[in-house]
Amino acid sequence: MFSQLKEDINCIKTHDPAAASSLEILLLYPGLKAVRSHRRAHRHYLRGRLFIARWISQRAVRKTGIEIHPGAKIGRRFFIDHGTGVVIGETAEIGDDVVMYQGVTLGGTGKDTGKRHPTIGSNVLIGAGAKVLGPFKVGDNTNIAAGAVVLEEIPPNCTAVGVPAKVVKRDGVRVPPDDLDQVNIPNPFDEELARLEKLILAVKKAIGE
């Protein structure tokens, strides 16, 4: 347990330049508190102690503003930055080295039973206010831009931008952790408009206008 806590703290230091010390992270970071509470709740959930599991998770919500259902499966080095308003559903699955910002929802789309929440791959960044809704997979090494609404599967090594989210591939190249940026992500709509503008100018030049 201590090695896991140390790993979580080092992960936060890596991703958050505002983190001044390990003690500050341990005592004051709501994301870390929420994840640690979830691990306890998840153990009870797996043993069928559903009331205790929900009690732990709801207590964490009141303390942190982050709601993680005890049934959600979460990998290693999961960092929730700020965290207020984050909601993670019961059948959501999250891989390793995932970074998530405030206001993110990993939710369902209705009253379906069974698997109804998304599966998030490893090394994924989900920007502030993004909504990922449905029982599909978001591939490894993917960025989801702030405010995006993702309603369908995202392949690995991509970015998703917009409402509903559209995919921009980065030539299949893995996005290194230190390049993860929830704001400065290519916008496919702007790129397409720029391409069409260049085409129109070329046509005008060709016909002598």
Short mmCIF file of N, CA and C in Angstrom, two decimals, residues 58-207:
data_model
loop_
_atom_site.label_atom_id
_atom_site.label_comp_id
_atom_site.label_asym_id
_atom_site.label_seq_id
_atom_site.Cartn_x
_atom_site.Cartn_y
_atom_site.Cartn_z
N GLN A 58 -19.69 7.94 -1.15
CA GLN A 58 -20.46 9.17 -0.93
C GLN A 58 -19.79 10.08 0.09
N ARG A 59 -19.12 9.49 1.05
CA ARG A 59 -18.34 10.30 2.00
C ARG A 59 -17.22 11.03 1.27
N ALA A 60 -16.60 10.34 0.31
CA ALA A 60 -15.54 10.96 -0.49
C ALA A 60 -16.09 12.09 -1.34
N VAL A 61 -17.33 11.92 -1.86
CA VAL A 61 -17.94 12.99 -2.66
C VAL A 61 -18.09 14.25 -1.83
N ARG A 62 -18.56 14.10 -0.61
CA ARG A 62 -18.76 15.28 0.24
C ARG A 62 -17.45 15.97 0.56
N LYS A 63 -16.38 15.21 0.65
CA LYS A 63 -15.07 15.79 1.00
C LYS A 63 -14.35 16.38 -0.21
N THR A 64 -14.54 15.79 -1.39
CA THR A 64 -13.70 16.15 -2.53
C THR A 64 -14.47 16.73 -3.71
N GLY A 65 -15.79 16.50 -3.80
CA GLY A 65 -16.53 16.92 -4.98
C GLY A 65 -16.33 15.99 -6.16
N ILE A 66 -15.72 14.83 -5.92
CA ILE A 66 -15.44 13.85 -6.97
C ILE A 66 -16.24 12.59 -6.67
N GLU A 67 -17.05 12.14 -7.65
CA GLU A 67 -17.87 10.95 -7.43
C GLU A 67 -17.38 9.81 -8.30
N ILE A 68 -16.85 8.77 -7.66
CA ILE A 68 -16.40 7.56 -8.36
C ILE A 68 -17.23 6.40 -7.82
N HIS A 69 -17.98 5.76 -8.67
CA HIS A 69 -18.78 4.62 -8.22
C HIS A 69 -17.85 3.50 -7.76
N PRO A 70 -18.18 2.81 -6.68
CA PRO A 70 -17.29 1.74 -6.18
C PRO A 70 -17.02 0.63 -7.18
N GLY A 71 -17.92 0.46 -8.17
CA GLY A 71 -17.72 -0.60 -9.15
C GLY A 71 -16.73 -0.26 -10.25
N ALA A 72 -16.37 1.00 -10.40
CA ALA A 72 -15.45 1.40 -11.46
C ALA A 72 -14.08 0.76 -11.26
N LYS A 73 -13.43 0.40 -12.36
CA LYS A 73 -12.10 -0.21 -12.31
C LYS A 73 -11.07 0.83 -12.74
N ILE A 74 -10.09 1.07 -11.87
CA ILE A 74 -9.12 2.14 -12.11
C ILE A 74 -7.70 1.58 -12.04
N GLY A 75 -6.88 1.94 -13.01
CA GLY A 75 -5.50 1.46 -13.08
C GLY A 75 -4.55 2.26 -12.21
N ARG A 76 -3.28 2.12 -12.49
CA ARG A 76 -2.23 2.76 -11.69
C ARG A 76 -1.96 4.18 -12.17
N ARG A 77 -1.47 4.99 -11.24
CA ARG A 77 -1.03 6.36 -11.52
C ARG A 77 -2.15 7.19 -12.18
N PHE A 78 -3.34 7.11 -11.62
CA PHE A 78 -4.49 7.88 -12.09
C PHE A 78 -4.49 9.23 -11.38
N PHE A 79 -4.42 10.31 -12.14
CA PHE A 79 -4.34 11.65 -11.54
C PHE A 79 -5.55 12.47 -11.94
N ILE A 80 -6.34 12.88 -10.95
CA ILE A 80 -7.46 13.81 -11.16
C ILE A 80 -7.01 15.18 -10.69
N ASP A 81 -6.81 16.11 -11.62
CA ASP A 81 -6.32 17.45 -11.28
C ASP A 81 -7.51 18.35 -10.94
N HIS A 82 -7.44 19.03 -9.81
CA HIS A 82 -8.55 19.84 -9.27
C HIS A 82 -9.71 18.92 -8.92
N GLY A 83 -10.49 18.47 -9.88
CA GLY A 83 -11.40 17.37 -9.64
C GLY A 83 -12.85 17.71 -9.41
N THR A 84 -13.19 18.90 -9.00
CA THR A 84 -14.59 19.21 -8.69
C THR A 84 -15.49 18.88 -9.87
N GLY A 85 -16.56 18.14 -9.59
CA GLY A 85 -17.53 17.82 -10.62
C GLY A 85 -17.23 16.58 -11.43
N VAL A 86 -16.14 15.89 -11.14
CA VAL A 86 -15.83 14.65 -11.86
C VAL A 86 -16.82 13.56 -11.44
N VAL A 87 -17.35 12.83 -12.43
CA VAL A 87 -18.27 11.71 -12.17
C VAL A 87 -17.82 10.52 -13.00
N ILE A 88 -17.61 9.38 -12.33
CA ILE A 88 -17.17 8.16 -13.00
C ILE A 88 -18.16 7.05 -12.68
N GLY A 89 -18.79 6.48 -13.71
CA GLY A 89 -19.86 5.52 -13.53
C GLY A 89 -19.42 4.13 -13.13
N GLU A 90 -20.41 3.31 -12.80
CA GLU A 90 -20.16 1.98 -12.21
C GLU A 90 -19.36 1.05 -13.09
N THR A 91 -19.65 1.01 -14.39
CA THR A 91 -18.96 0.06 -15.26
C THR A 91 -17.83 0.70 -16.05
N ALA A 92 -17.43 1.91 -15.65
CA ALA A 92 -16.28 2.55 -16.30
C ALA A 92 -15.00 1.80 -15.94
N GLU A 93 -14.07 1.77 -16.90
CA GLU A 93 -12.76 1.18 -16.69
C GLU A 93 -11.70 2.18 -17.15
N ILE A 94 -10.68 2.35 -16.34
CA ILE A 94 -9.63 3.34 -16.63
C ILE A 94 -8.28 2.65 -16.57
N GLY A 95 -7.46 2.84 -17.60
CA GLY A 95 -6.15 2.22 -17.65
C GLY A 95 -5.13 2.93 -16.80
N ASP A 96 -3.86 2.69 -17.08
CA ASP A 96 -2.76 3.29 -16.33
C ASP A 96 -2.38 4.66 -16.91
N ASP A 97 -1.84 5.51 -16.05
CA ASP A 97 -1.27 6.81 -16.47
C ASP A 97 -2.29 7.70 -17.16
N VAL A 98 -3.49 7.74 -16.60
CA VAL A 98 -4.55 8.59 -17.13
C VAL A 98 -4.61 9.89 -16.32
N VAL A 99 -4.75 11.01 -17.01
CA VAL A 99 -4.90 12.32 -16.38
C VAL A 99 -6.27 12.87 -16.72
N MET A 100 -6.99 13.33 -15.71
CA MET A 100 -8.36 13.83 -15.89
C MET A 100 -8.52 15.15 -15.14
N TYR A 101 -9.18 16.11 -15.78
CA TYR A 101 -9.38 17.42 -15.18
C TYR A 101 -10.81 17.59 -14.67
N GLN A 102 -11.07 18.72 -14.07
CA GLN A 102 -12.35 18.96 -13.41
C GLN A 102 -13.52 18.91 -14.38
N GLY A 103 -14.68 18.50 -13.86
CA GLY A 103 -15.90 18.51 -14.65
C GLY A 103 -16.04 17.38 -15.64
N VAL A 104 -15.15 16.41 -15.62
CA VAL A 104 -15.24 15.30 -16.58
C VAL A 104 -16.31 14.30 -16.13
N THR A 105 -17.04 13.75 -17.09
CA THR A 105 -18.01 12.70 -16.82
C THR A 105 -17.70 11.48 -17.68
N LEU A 106 -17.57 10.33 -17.03
CA LEU A 106 -17.53 9.05 -17.73
C LEU A 106 -18.88 8.39 -17.45
N GLY A 107 -19.85 8.61 -18.34
CA GLY A 107 -21.22 8.25 -18.04
C GLY A 107 -21.84 7.32 -19.05
N GLY A 108 -23.11 6.97 -18.78
CA GLY A 108 -23.90 6.17 -19.70
C GLY A 108 -24.81 7.05 -20.52
N THR A 109 -25.62 6.42 -21.35
CA THR A 109 -26.50 7.18 -22.23
C THR A 109 -27.97 6.94 -21.93
N GLY A 110 -28.29 6.19 -20.89
CA GLY A 110 -29.69 5.92 -20.56
C GLY A 110 -29.80 4.91 -19.44
N LYS A 111 -30.83 4.07 -19.52
CA LYS A 111 -31.09 3.10 -18.48
C LYS A 111 -30.69 1.69 -18.89
N ASP A 112 -29.70 1.58 -19.77
CA ASP A 112 -29.24 0.27 -20.18
C ASP A 112 -28.62 -0.48 -19.01
N THR A 113 -28.65 -1.80 -19.08
CA THR A 113 -28.01 -2.62 -18.06
C THR A 113 -26.71 -3.19 -18.60
N GLY A 114 -25.93 -3.80 -17.71
CA GLY A 114 -24.66 -4.35 -18.14
C GLY A 114 -23.62 -3.26 -18.33
N LYS A 115 -22.71 -3.47 -19.23
CA LYS A 115 -21.66 -2.50 -19.53
C LYS A 115 -22.27 -1.28 -20.19
N ARG A 116 -22.23 -0.13 -19.52
CA ARG A 116 -22.88 1.07 -20.05
C ARG A 116 -22.03 2.33 -19.94
N HIS A 117 -20.81 2.18 -19.41
CA HIS A 117 -19.89 3.32 -19.28
C HIS A 117 -18.62 3.05 -20.09
N PRO A 118 -17.87 4.08 -20.40
CA PRO A 118 -16.70 3.90 -21.28
C PRO A 118 -15.53 3.18 -20.63
N THR A 119 -14.68 2.63 -21.50
CA THR A 119 -13.40 2.06 -21.10
C THR A 119 -12.31 2.99 -21.62
N ILE A 120 -11.51 3.52 -20.73
CA ILE A 120 -10.45 4.47 -21.08
C ILE A 120 -9.11 3.73 -21.10
N GLY A 121 -8.39 3.83 -22.19
CA GLY A 121 -7.10 3.16 -22.30
C GLY A 121 -6.04 3.81 -21.43
N SER A 122 -4.80 3.41 -21.62
CA SER A 122 -3.68 3.95 -20.85
C SER A 122 -3.08 5.17 -21.53
N ASN A 123 -2.44 6.03 -20.72
CA ASN A 123 -1.79 7.24 -21.21
C ASN A 123 -2.78 8.14 -21.96
N VAL A 124 -3.93 8.36 -21.34
CA VAL A 124 -4.98 9.19 -21.93
C VAL A 124 -5.14 10.46 -21.10
N LEU A 125 -5.33 11.59 -21.78
CA LEU A 125 -5.65 12.84 -21.11
C LEU A 125 -7.08 13.24 -21.47
N ILE A 126 -7.88 13.58 -20.44
CA ILE A 126 -9.26 14.03 -20.67
C ILE A 126 -9.38 15.45 -20.10
N GLY A 127 -9.60 16.42 -20.97
CA GLY A 127 -9.59 17.82 -20.58
C GLY A 127 -10.82 18.23 -19.79
N ALA A 128 -10.73 19.41 -19.21
CA ALA A 128 -11.77 19.93 -18.32
C ALA A 128 -13.14 19.98 -19.01
N GLY A 129 -14.16 19.46 -18.31
CA GLY A 129 -15.53 19.53 -18.81
C GLY A 129 -15.88 18.53 -19.89
N ALA A 130 -14.97 17.67 -20.27
CA ALA A 130 -15.27 16.69 -21.32
C ALA A 130 -16.27 15.65 -20.82
N LYS A 131 -17.11 15.17 -21.71
CA LYS A 131 -18.11 14.14 -21.40
C LYS A 131 -17.88 12.95 -22.33
N VAL A 132 -17.67 11.80 -21.74
CA VAL A 132 -17.48 10.57 -22.51
C VAL A 132 -18.63 9.65 -22.13
N LEU A 133 -19.56 9.42 -23.07
CA LEU A 133 -20.85 8.81 -22.72
C LEU A 133 -21.10 7.58 -23.57
N GLY A 134 -21.08 6.41 -22.93
CA GLY A 134 -21.41 5.18 -23.63
C GLY A 134 -20.42 4.07 -23.37
N PRO A 135 -20.77 2.83 -23.72
CA PRO A 135 -19.95 1.66 -23.41
C PRO A 135 -18.91 1.33 -24.48
N PHE A 136 -18.13 2.31 -24.90
CA PHE A 136 -17.14 2.10 -25.95
C PHE A 136 -15.73 2.32 -25.39
N LYS A 137 -14.74 2.13 -26.25
CA LYS A 137 -13.34 2.22 -25.83
C LYS A 137 -12.71 3.52 -26.34
N VAL A 138 -11.97 4.18 -25.47
CA VAL A 138 -11.09 5.27 -25.87
C VAL A 138 -9.68 4.70 -25.86
N GLY A 139 -9.03 4.69 -27.00
CA GLY A 139 -7.76 3.99 -27.16
C GLY A 139 -6.61 4.61 -26.38
N ASP A 140 -5.54 3.86 -26.28
CA ASP A 140 -4.34 4.31 -25.58
C ASP A 140 -3.76 5.56 -26.27
N ASN A 141 -3.03 6.35 -25.46
CA ASN A 141 -2.26 7.49 -25.97
C ASN A 141 -3.14 8.52 -26.69
N THR A 142 -4.34 8.73 -26.15
CA THR A 142 -5.31 9.63 -26.78
C THR A 142 -5.54 10.86 -25.92
N ASN A 143 -5.77 12.00 -26.57
CA ASN A 143 -6.16 13.23 -25.91
C ASN A 143 -7.61 13.54 -26.22
N ILE A 144 -8.38 13.89 -25.19
CA ILE A 144 -9.74 14.40 -25.38
C ILE A 144 -9.74 15.85 -24.93
N ALA A 145 -10.06 16.75 -25.83
CA ALA A 145 -9.94 18.18 -25.55
C ALA A 145 -10.98 18.64 -24.53
N ALA A 146 -10.68 19.75 -23.88
CA ALA A 146 -11.60 20.35 -22.93
C ALA A 146 -12.94 20.64 -23.60
N GLY A 147 -14.04 20.24 -22.94
CA GLY A 147 -15.37 20.53 -23.44
C GLY A 147 -15.87 19.58 -24.51
N ALA A 148 -15.07 18.60 -24.91
CA ALA A 148 -15.51 17.67 -25.94
C ALA A 148 -16.60 16.75 -25.41
N VAL A 149 -17.48 16.31 -26.30
CA VAL A 149 -18.51 15.33 -25.96
C VAL A 149 -18.27 14.12 -26.85
N VAL A 150 -17.79 13.05 -26.25
CA VAL A 150 -17.40 11.86 -27.01
C VAL A 150 -18.54 10.84 -26.92
N LEU A 151 -19.06 10.45 -28.09
CA LEU A 151 -20.22 9.56 -28.13
C LEU A 151 -19.93 8.26 -28.88
N GLU A 152 -18.71 8.07 -29.35
CA GLU A 152 -18.35 6.86 -30.06
C GLU A 152 -16.88 6.54 -29.84
N GLU A 153 -16.49 5.34 -30.23
CA GLU A 153 -15.15 4.84 -29.97
C GLU A 153 -14.08 5.73 -30.58
N ILE A 154 -12.99 5.91 -29.84
CA ILE A 154 -11.84 6.68 -30.31
C ILE A 154 -10.66 5.72 -30.46
N PRO A 155 -10.05 5.63 -31.64
CA PRO A 155 -8.91 4.73 -31.81
C PRO A 155 -7.70 5.20 -31.00
N PRO A 156 -6.69 4.35 -30.84
CA PRO A 156 -5.47 4.77 -30.14
C PRO A 156 -4.74 5.88 -30.90
N ASN A 157 -3.91 6.62 -30.17
CA ASN A 157 -3.03 7.64 -30.75
C ASN A 157 -3.79 8.73 -31.49
N CYS A 158 -4.90 9.18 -30.90
CA CYS A 158 -5.72 10.19 -31.54
C CYS A 158 -6.00 11.35 -30.59
N THR A 159 -6.59 12.40 -31.15
CA THR A 159 -7.19 13.44 -30.34
C THR A 159 -8.65 13.55 -30.72
N ALA A 160 -9.48 13.92 -29.76
CA ALA A 160 -10.91 14.12 -30.01
C ALA A 160 -11.27 15.54 -29.62
N VAL A 161 -11.94 16.24 -30.54
CA VAL A 161 -12.23 17.66 -30.35
C VAL A 161 -13.66 17.95 -30.77
N GLY A 162 -14.41 18.73 -29.98
CA GLY A 162 -15.68 19.26 -30.43
C GLY A 162 -16.90 18.57 -29.85
N VAL A 163 -18.08 19.03 -30.31
CA VAL A 163 -19.38 18.52 -29.85
C VAL A 163 -20.26 18.24 -31.07
N PRO A 164 -20.52 16.98 -31.42
CA PRO A 164 -19.87 15.80 -30.84
C PRO A 164 -18.42 15.74 -31.28
N ALA A 165 -17.62 15.00 -30.55
CA ALA A 165 -16.18 14.98 -30.78
C ALA A 165 -15.83 14.36 -32.13
N LYS A 166 -14.87 14.97 -32.81
CA LYS A 166 -14.29 14.43 -34.03
C LYS A 166 -12.83 14.08 -33.76
N VAL A 167 -12.32 13.13 -34.52
CA VAL A 167 -10.98 12.60 -34.27
C VAL A 167 -9.96 13.25 -35.19
N VAL A 168 -8.80 13.58 -34.63
CA VAL A 168 -7.64 14.03 -35.40
C VAL A 168 -6.50 13.08 -35.08
N LYS A 169 -6.05 12.34 -36.08
CA LYS A 169 -4.96 11.39 -35.86
C LYS A 169 -3.61 12.11 -35.92
N ARG A 170 -2.67 11.57 -35.15
CA ARG A 170 -1.32 12.12 -35.16
C ARG A 170 -0.34 11.12 -35.75
N ASP A 171 -0.69 10.62 -36.90
CA ASP A 171 0.18 9.70 -37.64
C ASP A 171 0.54 8.45 -36.85
N GLY A 172 -0.31 8.07 -35.92
CA GLY A 172 -0.06 6.86 -35.15
C GLY A 172 1.10 6.95 -34.19
N VAL A 173 1.59 8.17 -33.91
CA VAL A 173 2.73 8.35 -33.02
C VAL A 173 2.24 8.55 -31.60
N ARG A 174 2.83 7.85 -30.68
CA ARG A 174 2.46 7.96 -29.27
C ARG A 174 2.71 9.37 -28.77
N VAL A 175 1.78 9.91 -27.98
CA VAL A 175 1.93 11.24 -27.39
C VAL A 175 2.65 11.11 -26.07
N PRO A 176 3.88 11.62 -25.94
CA PRO A 176 4.60 11.50 -24.67
C PRO A 176 3.87 12.25 -23.56
N PRO A 177 3.98 11.78 -22.30
CA PRO A 177 3.28 12.42 -21.19
C PRO A 177 3.58 13.90 -21.05
N ASP A 178 4.83 14.31 -21.33
CA ASP A 178 5.17 15.72 -21.13
C ASP A 178 4.65 16.60 -22.27
N ASP A 179 4.06 15.99 -23.32
CA ASP A 179 3.46 16.77 -24.39
C ASP A 179 1.95 16.89 -24.24
N LEU A 180 1.39 16.25 -23.23
CA LEU A 180 -0.06 16.27 -23.06
C LEU A 180 -0.52 17.69 -22.74
N ASP A 181 -1.43 18.19 -23.54
CA ASP A 181 -1.90 19.56 -23.40
C ASP A 181 -3.39 19.56 -23.71
N GLN A 182 -4.21 19.93 -22.71
CA GLN A 182 -5.66 19.85 -22.91
C GLN A 182 -6.22 21.02 -23.69
N VAL A 183 -5.40 22.01 -24.03
CA VAL A 183 -5.89 23.20 -24.75
C VAL A 183 -5.36 23.26 -26.17
N ASN A 184 -4.05 23.14 -26.34
CA ASN A 184 -3.42 23.33 -27.65
C ASN A 184 -3.45 22.03 -28.46
N ILE A 185 -4.64 21.67 -28.89
CA ILE A 185 -4.87 20.45 -29.65
C ILE A 185 -5.39 20.84 -31.02
N PRO A 186 -4.89 20.19 -32.10
CA PRO A 186 -5.35 20.55 -33.44
C PRO A 186 -6.87 20.46 -33.55
N ASN A 187 -7.47 21.47 -34.20
CA ASN A 187 -8.91 21.49 -34.41
C ASN A 187 -9.20 21.11 -35.86
N PRO A 188 -9.86 19.97 -36.11
CA PRO A 188 -10.08 19.52 -37.48
C PRO A 188 -10.92 20.48 -38.30
N PHE A 189 -11.85 21.21 -37.67
CA PHE A 189 -12.70 22.15 -38.40
C PHE A 189 -11.87 23.34 -38.91
N ASP A 190 -11.02 23.88 -38.04
CA ASP A 190 -10.16 24.98 -38.45
C ASP A 190 -9.19 24.55 -39.55
N GLU A 191 -8.66 23.34 -39.42
CA GLU A 191 -7.72 22.85 -40.42
C GLU A 191 -8.39 22.68 -41.78
N GLU A 192 -9.64 22.17 -41.77
CA GLU A 192 -10.36 21.97 -43.03
C GLU A 192 -10.71 23.31 -43.67
N LEU A 193 -11.11 24.31 -42.87
CA LEU A 193 -11.39 25.64 -43.41
C LEU A 193 -10.14 26.26 -44.02
N ALA A 194 -9.01 26.09 -43.35
CA ALA A 194 -7.75 26.62 -43.89
C ALA A 194 -7.39 25.94 -45.21
N ARG A 195 -7.63 24.64 -45.30
CA ARG A 195 -7.33 23.91 -46.54
C ARG A 195 -8.21 24.39 -47.69
N LEU A 196 -9.51 24.59 -47.40
CA LEU A 196 -10.44 25.06 -48.44
C LEU A 196 -10.09 26.49 -48.88
N GLU A 197 -9.67 27.32 -47.94
CA GLU A 197 -9.28 28.69 -48.29
C GLU A 197 -8.09 28.69 -49.24
N LYS A 198 -7.11 27.84 -48.96
CA LYS A 198 -5.95 27.74 -49.84
C LYS A 198 -6.35 27.23 -51.23
N LEU A 199 -7.30 26.28 -51.26
CA LEU A 199 -7.76 25.75 -52.54
C LEU A 199 -8.46 26.81 -53.36
N ILE A 200 -9.31 27.62 -52.71
CA ILE A 200 -10.02 28.69 -53.42
C ILE A 200 -9.04 29.72 -53.98
N LEU A 201 -8.05 30.08 -53.18
CA LEU A 201 -7.04 31.04 -53.66
C LEU A 201 -6.28 30.49 -54.85
N ALA A 202 -5.98 29.19 -54.84
CA ALA A 202 -5.25 28.57 -55.94
C ALA A 202 -6.10 28.56 -57.22
N VAL A 203 -7.41 28.30 -57.07
CA VAL A 203 -8.31 28.29 -58.22
C VAL A 203 -8.42 29.69 -58.82
N LYS A 204 -8.58 30.71 -57.96
CA LYS A 204 -8.67 32.09 -58.42
C LYS A 204 -7.41 32.51 -59.19
N LYS A 205 -6.26 32.06 -58.65
CA LYS A 205 -5.01 32.41 -59.30
C LYS A 205 -4.91 31.74 -60.67
N ALA A 206 -5.42 30.50 -60.73
CA ALA A 206 -5.33 29.74 -61.98
C ALA A 206 -6.20 30.35 -63.06
N ILE A 207 -7.35 30.93 -62.71
CA ILE A 207 -8.26 31.52 -63.72
C ILE A 207 -8.02 33.00 -63.91
#
